[in-house]
Coordinates of C-alpha atoms in Angstrom, one line a residue:
Chain A
M1395 CA 120.3 127.1 59.4
S1396 CA 117.4 129.2 58.2
P1397 CA 114.9 130.5 60.9
R1398 CA 112.2 128.4 59.3
K1399 CA 114.2 125.2 59.5
L1400 CA 115.1 126.0 63.1
L1401 CA 111.5 126.6 64.1
T1402 CA 110.4 123.3 62.3
A1403 CA 113.2 121.4 64.2
L1404 CA 112.1 123.0 67.5
A1405 CA 108.5 122.1 66.8
L1406 CA 109.4 118.5 66.0
W1407 CA 111.5 118.2 69.1
T1408 CA 108.8 119.6 71.3
L1409 CA 106.3 117.3 69.7
A1410 CA 108.6 114.2 70.2
I1411 CA 109.2 115.1 73.8
S1412 CA 105.6 115.7 74.4
V1413 CA 104.5 112.3 72.8
L1414 CA 107.2 110.5 74.8
H1415 CA 106.1 112.3 78.1
V1416 CA 102.5 111.5 77.6
S1417 CA 103.1 107.8 76.6
L1418 CA 105.7 107.1 79.3
N1419 CA 104.7 109.2 82.3
T1420 CA 101.0 109.1 82.3
R1421 CA 99.1 106.4 84.1
W1422 CA 96.7 105.8 81.4
D1423 CA 95.2 102.8 83.2
S1424 CA 94.3 105.1 86.1
F1425 CA 92.9 107.7 83.8
V1426 CA 90.7 105.3 81.8
N1427 CA 89.6 103.6 85.1
E1428 CA 88.1 106.8 86.3
L1429 CA 85.8 106.9 83.3
R1430 CA 84.4 103.5 83.8
P1431 CA 81.1 102.8 85.6
E1432 CA 81.7 102.5 89.4
Q1433 CA 80.9 98.7 89.5
E1434 CA 83.4 98.0 86.7
R1435 CA 86.2 100.2 88.1
K1436 CA 89.5 98.6 89.1
L1437 CA 90.5 99.0 92.7
N1438 CA 93.4 101.2 93.4
V1439 CA 95.6 99.4 96.0
A1440 CA 98.2 101.4 97.8
Y1441 CA 101.5 100.1 99.2
I1442 CA 104.8 101.5 100.3
P1443 CA 108.2 100.0 99.7
V1444 CA 108.6 98.6 103.2
T1445 CA 107.4 95.4 104.8
Chain B
M661 CA 101.8 91.5 94.8
T662 CA 98.6 93.1 93.8
D663 CA 99.9 93.4 90.2
Y664 CA 100.5 89.7 90.1
I665 CA 97.0 89.0 91.5
A666 CA 95.6 91.4 89.0
R667 CA 97.3 89.6 86.1
H668 CA 96.1 86.2 87.2
S669 CA 92.6 86.9 88.6
L670 CA 89.5 86.1 86.6
E671 CA 91.3 86.8 83.5
Q672 CA 91.0 90.5 83.9
Y673 CA 92.7 93.3 85.7
L674 CA 90.9 94.0 88.9
F675 CA 93.5 96.0 90.7
I676 CA 95.9 98.9 90.1
P677 CA 98.9 98.9 92.5
K678 CA 100.0 102.4 93.6
M679 CA 103.3 103.0 95.4
F680 CA 103.3 105.6 98.0
Q681 CA 106.3 106.8 100.2
G682 CA 104.6 107.2 103.5
F683 CA 101.6 106.2 105.5
P684 CA 100.1 109.7 106.0
E685 CA 99.7 109.9 102.1
I686 CA 98.0 106.6 102.1
K687 CA 95.6 107.7 104.8
E688 CA 94.6 110.8 102.9
A689 CA 94.1 108.9 99.7
L690 CA 91.9 106.4 101.5
I691 CA 89.8 109.1 103.0
S692 CA 89.4 110.9 99.7
N693 CA 88.6 107.6 97.9
R694 CA 91.5 108.0 95.5
I695 CA 92.5 104.5 96.6
Q696 CA 90.0 101.8 97.7
A697 CA 92.4 99.6 99.5
G698 CA 95.9 99.7 100.9
F699 CA 98.5 98.6 103.4
L700 CA 98.7 100.6 106.6
V701 CA 100.3 100.1 109.9
A702 CA 97.8 98.5 112.2
P703 CA 97.4 101.3 114.9
L704 CA 96.8 103.8 112.2
A705 CA 94.1 101.8 110.7
I706 CA 92.4 101.2 114.1
A707 CA 92.8 105.0 114.9
L708 CA 91.2 105.9 111.6
R709 CA 88.3 103.6 112.1
S710 CA 87.7 104.9 115.6
Q711 CA 87.6 108.4 114.1
G712 CA 84.9 107.3 111.7
V713 CA 86.9 106.7 108.5
P714 CA 84.9 104.0 106.6
I715 CA 87.5 101.3 106.4
K716 CA 88.0 97.8 107.7
I717 CA 91.1 95.6 108.2
V718 CA 90.7 92.4 106.2
F719 CA 94.1 90.7 106.2
L720 CA 97.7 91.2 107.4
G721 CA 100.6 92.0 105.1
H722 CA 103.3 90.0 107.0
R723 CA 104.5 89.3 110.5
Y724 CA 107.8 90.5 112.0
G725 CA 110.1 92.4 109.7
S726 CA 110.7 95.4 112.0
A727 CA 113.7 96.2 114.0
M728 CA 115.4 98.8 116.2
V729 CA 118.6 99.9 114.6
V730 CA 121.4 102.0 116.1
K731 CA 124.8 103.2 115.0
R732 CA 127.4 100.5 114.6
G733 CA 130.1 101.1 117.1
G734 CA 128.1 103.9 118.7
P735 CA 127.3 104.5 122.3
V736 CA 124.0 102.5 122.4
K737 CA 124.8 98.9 123.3
T738 CA 121.6 98.1 125.2
V739 CA 118.0 99.3 125.2
A740 CA 118.8 101.1 128.5
D741 CA 121.4 103.2 126.6
L742 CA 118.5 104.7 124.5
K743 CA 117.8 107.1 127.3
G744 CA 117.9 110.7 126.1
K745 CA 118.4 109.5 122.5
T746 CA 116.5 110.5 119.3
I747 CA 114.7 107.7 117.7
A748 CA 112.9 107.8 114.3
I749 CA 109.6 106.0 113.8
P750 CA 107.3 105.8 110.8
S751 CA 104.3 107.3 112.5
R752 CA 103.0 108.0 115.9
F753 CA 100.3 105.6 115.1
S754 CA 102.6 102.7 114.2
D755 CA 103.4 99.3 115.6
E756 CA 107.0 100.3 115.4
R757 CA 106.4 103.0 118.0
L758 CA 104.4 100.6 120.3
L759 CA 107.3 98.1 119.8
L760 CA 109.8 100.7 121.0
L761 CA 107.6 101.6 124.0
R762 CA 107.3 97.9 125.0
A763 CA 111.1 97.5 124.7
L764 CA 111.6 100.6 126.9
K765 CA 109.1 99.5 129.4
A766 CA 110.7 96.0 129.7
N767 CA 114.0 97.8 130.4
G768 CA 112.7 100.2 133.0
L769 CA 112.3 103.2 130.7
G770 CA 109.2 105.2 129.8
P771 CA 108.0 107.2 126.7
T772 CA 109.5 110.4 127.9
D773 CA 112.9 108.9 128.2
V774 CA 113.6 109.1 124.5
R775 CA 112.7 111.6 121.8
T776 CA 110.7 110.1 118.9
L777 CA 110.7 111.6 115.5
E778 CA 108.3 110.8 112.8
M779 CA 110.2 110.1 109.5
A780 CA 109.3 108.6 106.1
P781 CA 110.7 105.1 106.0
P782 CA 113.0 105.6 103.0
D783 CA 114.8 108.5 104.9
V784 CA 115.8 106.8 108.1
A785 CA 119.0 104.9 107.0
G786 CA 120.4 108.2 105.6
A787 CA 119.5 110.1 108.7
L788 CA 121.3 107.4 110.9
A789 CA 124.4 107.4 108.7
S790 CA 124.6 111.2 109.0
D791 CA 124.1 111.2 112.7
A792 CA 120.8 113.2 112.4
I793 CA 119.2 110.5 114.7
D794 CA 120.6 108.0 117.1
G795 CA 118.5 105.1 115.9
F796 CA 115.3 104.1 114.3
V797 CA 112.5 101.5 114.5
M798 CA 111.3 100.6 111.1
G799 CA 110.1 97.8 108.8
E800 CA 112.4 96.1 106.4
P801 CA 114.3 96.6 104.2
F802 CA 115.6 99.8 106.0
P803 CA 117.2 97.9 108.9
S804 CA 118.9 95.8 106.3
Q805 CA 119.9 98.9 104.4
A806 CA 121.7 100.2 107.5
E807 CA 123.4 96.8 108.2
M808 CA 124.5 96.4 104.6
G809 CA 125.9 100.0 104.6
G810 CA 128.0 99.1 107.5
F811 CA 126.9 102.0 109.7
G812 CA 123.9 100.4 111.4
Q813 CA 123.4 97.4 113.7
V814 CA 120.2 95.8 114.9
L815 CA 119.7 96.4 118.6
F816 CA 116.7 94.1 118.7
H817 CA 114.2 92.5 116.3
A818 CA 110.4 92.8 116.9
R819 CA 110.2 89.2 118.0
E820 CA 112.3 89.7 121.0
Y821 CA 109.8 91.9 122.6
W822 CA 106.6 91.0 120.7
P823 CA 105.8 87.4 119.8
D824 CA 103.7 87.2 116.6
Y825 CA 104.3 90.9 115.9
M826 CA 102.4 92.3 113.0
S827 CA 102.8 95.6 111.3
C828 CA 101.2 96.4 108.0
V829 CA 97.5 95.3 107.5
L830 CA 95.3 95.4 104.4
V831 CA 92.5 97.9 104.8
V832 CA 89.6 98.2 102.4
R833 CA 86.9 100.9 102.2
D834 CA 83.5 99.9 103.5
D835 CA 81.6 100.8 100.3
I836 CA 83.8 98.3 98.3
I837 CA 83.4 95.6 101.0
E838 CA 79.6 96.1 100.7
K839 CA 79.3 96.5 97.0
R840 CA 82.2 94.4 95.7
P841 CA 83.0 91.6 98.2
E842 CA 84.1 89.2 95.5
A843 CA 86.9 91.6 94.4
V844 CA 88.1 91.9 98.0
Q845 CA 88.1 88.1 98.2
V846 CA 90.2 87.9 95.1
L847 CA 92.6 90.3 96.6
V848 CA 92.9 88.6 99.9
D849 CA 93.1 85.1 98.3
G850 CA 96.0 86.4 96.1
I851 CA 97.9 87.8 99.1
A852 CA 97.4 84.6 101.0
R853 CA 98.8 82.6 98.1
S854 CA 101.7 85.0 97.6
G855 CA 102.5 84.6 101.3
L856 CA 102.5 80.8 101.1
W857 CA 104.7 81.0 98.0
L858 CA 107.2 83.3 99.7
D859 CA 107.4 81.1 102.8
E860 CA 108.3 78.0 100.6
G861 CA 112.0 78.7 101.0
Q862 CA 115.1 80.6 100.2
T863 CA 115.0 80.2 96.5
E864 CA 111.4 81.8 96.2
R865 CA 112.5 84.8 98.5
E866 CA 115.7 85.4 96.4
Y867 CA 113.6 85.3 93.3
A868 CA 111.0 87.7 94.7
A869 CA 113.8 90.1 95.8
E870 CA 115.0 90.3 92.2
F871 CA 111.8 91.2 90.5
V872 CA 110.4 93.3 93.4
G873 CA 113.5 95.3 93.6
R874 CA 113.7 96.0 89.9
Y875 CA 110.1 96.4 88.9
Y876 CA 108.1 97.5 92.0
Y877 CA 110.3 99.0 94.8
N878 CA 113.0 100.5 92.7
Q879 CA 115.5 99.2 95.3
P880 CA 118.7 97.0 94.9
P881 CA 117.6 93.4 94.7
S882 CA 120.6 92.6 97.0
L883 CA 119.1 94.7 99.7
L884 CA 115.7 92.9 99.5
K885 CA 117.6 89.6 99.4
W886 CA 119.3 90.5 102.6
A887 CA 116.0 91.5 104.2
L888 CA 114.2 88.4 103.1
T889 CA 116.8 85.8 103.8
R890 CA 119.1 86.9 106.8
P891 CA 117.6 84.9 108.4
L892 CA 114.7 83.4 106.5
D893 CA 112.2 84.2 109.3
R894 CA 113.3 87.9 109.5
V895 CA 110.0 88.6 107.8
R896 CA 107.2 86.0 107.8
F897 CA 104.1 85.8 105.6
N898 CA 102.1 83.4 107.6
P899 CA 99.7 83.3 109.4
L900 CA 98.1 86.4 108.0
L901 CA 94.6 85.9 109.5
P902 CA 93.7 88.9 111.6
R903 CA 93.4 87.3 115.1
K904 CA 91.5 88.9 117.8
D905 CA 94.2 88.4 120.4
D906 CA 96.9 90.2 118.3
F907 CA 94.6 93.2 117.7
E908 CA 93.5 93.4 121.3
L909 CA 97.1 93.7 122.3
V910 CA 97.6 96.6 119.9
H911 CA 94.2 98.1 120.9
G912 CA 95.3 97.9 124.6
L913 CA 98.6 99.6 123.9
M914 CA 96.9 102.3 121.9
L915 CA 94.6 103.0 124.9
E916 CA 97.5 103.0 127.3
Y917 CA 99.5 105.5 125.2
G918 CA 96.6 107.7 124.3
L919 CA 96.5 107.0 120.6
I920 CA 92.7 106.4 120.8
E921 CA 90.4 108.0 123.4
K922 CA 87.9 105.2 123.9
P923 CA 87.8 101.4 123.3
I924 CA 86.6 100.2 119.9
A925 CA 85.3 96.7 119.4
F926 CA 87.4 94.2 117.3
E927 CA 84.4 93.6 115.0
D928 CA 84.1 97.3 114.3
Y929 CA 87.5 97.6 112.7
V930 CA 88.2 94.0 111.4
D931 CA 86.2 92.1 108.9
A932 CA 87.7 88.6 109.1
R933 CA 85.3 87.0 106.5
F934 CA 87.7 87.4 103.6
A935 CA 90.7 86.0 105.6
E936 CA 88.5 83.0 106.7
G937 CA 87.5 82.5 103.0
A938 CA 91.2 82.3 102.1
V939 CA 92.3 79.7 104.7
A940 CA 92.2 76.8 102.1
E941 CA 94.3 78.7 99.5
T942 CA 97.6 77.2 98.4
A943 CA 100.8 78.8 97.2
W944 CA 101.0 80.1 93.7
D945 CA 102.1 77.4 91.3
Y946 CA 105.2 79.3 90.2
P947 CA 108.2 77.2 90.2
V948 CA 111.4 79.2 90.3
G949 CA 114.2 78.3 87.9
H950 CA 116.7 79.6 85.4
G951 CA 115.3 81.8 82.8
R952 CA 112.0 82.6 84.5
M953 CA 112.6 86.3 85.0
D954 CA 109.6 87.3 82.9
V955 CA 108.1 90.7 83.9
N956 CA 104.6 89.5 82.5
Q957 CA 104.7 86.5 84.9
L958 CA 105.8 88.3 88.0
P959 CA 104.7 86.8 91.3
M960 CA 103.9 89.1 94.2
E961 CA 105.1 92.2 95.9

């Protein structure tokens, strides 16, 4: 494989992993929520996995 | 629970449920306003309020559901056998610690007769299995986890030493209560309806165990099924109204064991308006049946 093809494949792989990470691992609802006016913001409610 | 309420409330999403692994983290998040409401153990909520943290207790999360667990086949057969042993608790400011102290006192022992160790709830069953501790007092499903694993046995359930025992309470920041009381009422109404739905019977509890285990707690549904059904009243979800008598008992124990320095009035740490506003609520209309496992229509926590 030529260096150019290798670099292209690496770049595509990095891009794919980054897109997957940003879409799957980021709480976009929380991020967007912080940008809303205070009165319209959703409430963050904490719980732990115990009764 | 909050996710279901959010999905079904006023045709909009009002709440974002956030899972934590321990109460200290929830405390910090409340203080820093990263979260606006959350479930805390009752003594921690009272202590925070007495220290000036702007929160109020508005509802309970459940009743009972805590137990003292020791090693199966180990040397501890009675509460008196706990003398000199190391017991894990979720927090110094927890109902579980007060429950342990009540049980010790009833059996002629004092706080200094055992060594207590604060531990994150998910860690206690493993610690017991590896003999790092001699026992733990914790909320479900961790007593069930030790029972199911075959290495733990319940020494006593909360109800044996504390009738109408309560543990987790719902707290809300004062600024939210003041500026957005309608949102708080929706949350409390939803929890009340969820509790009524859960207390309808075994089928509902088994169904809840399935989706909560898979989609919220990341725990085996079989474990939650054990915790919610063996027996059915192992954890109860009614009545959840914050009653003055219950809290005065906790408050008195906190003073006795030095968790707060001076008394604090019930009205200063509890706002019962929302719970009173939810008394006429009915269970979610969510019949359980074959093929209803739909993540977009999930009921409660």
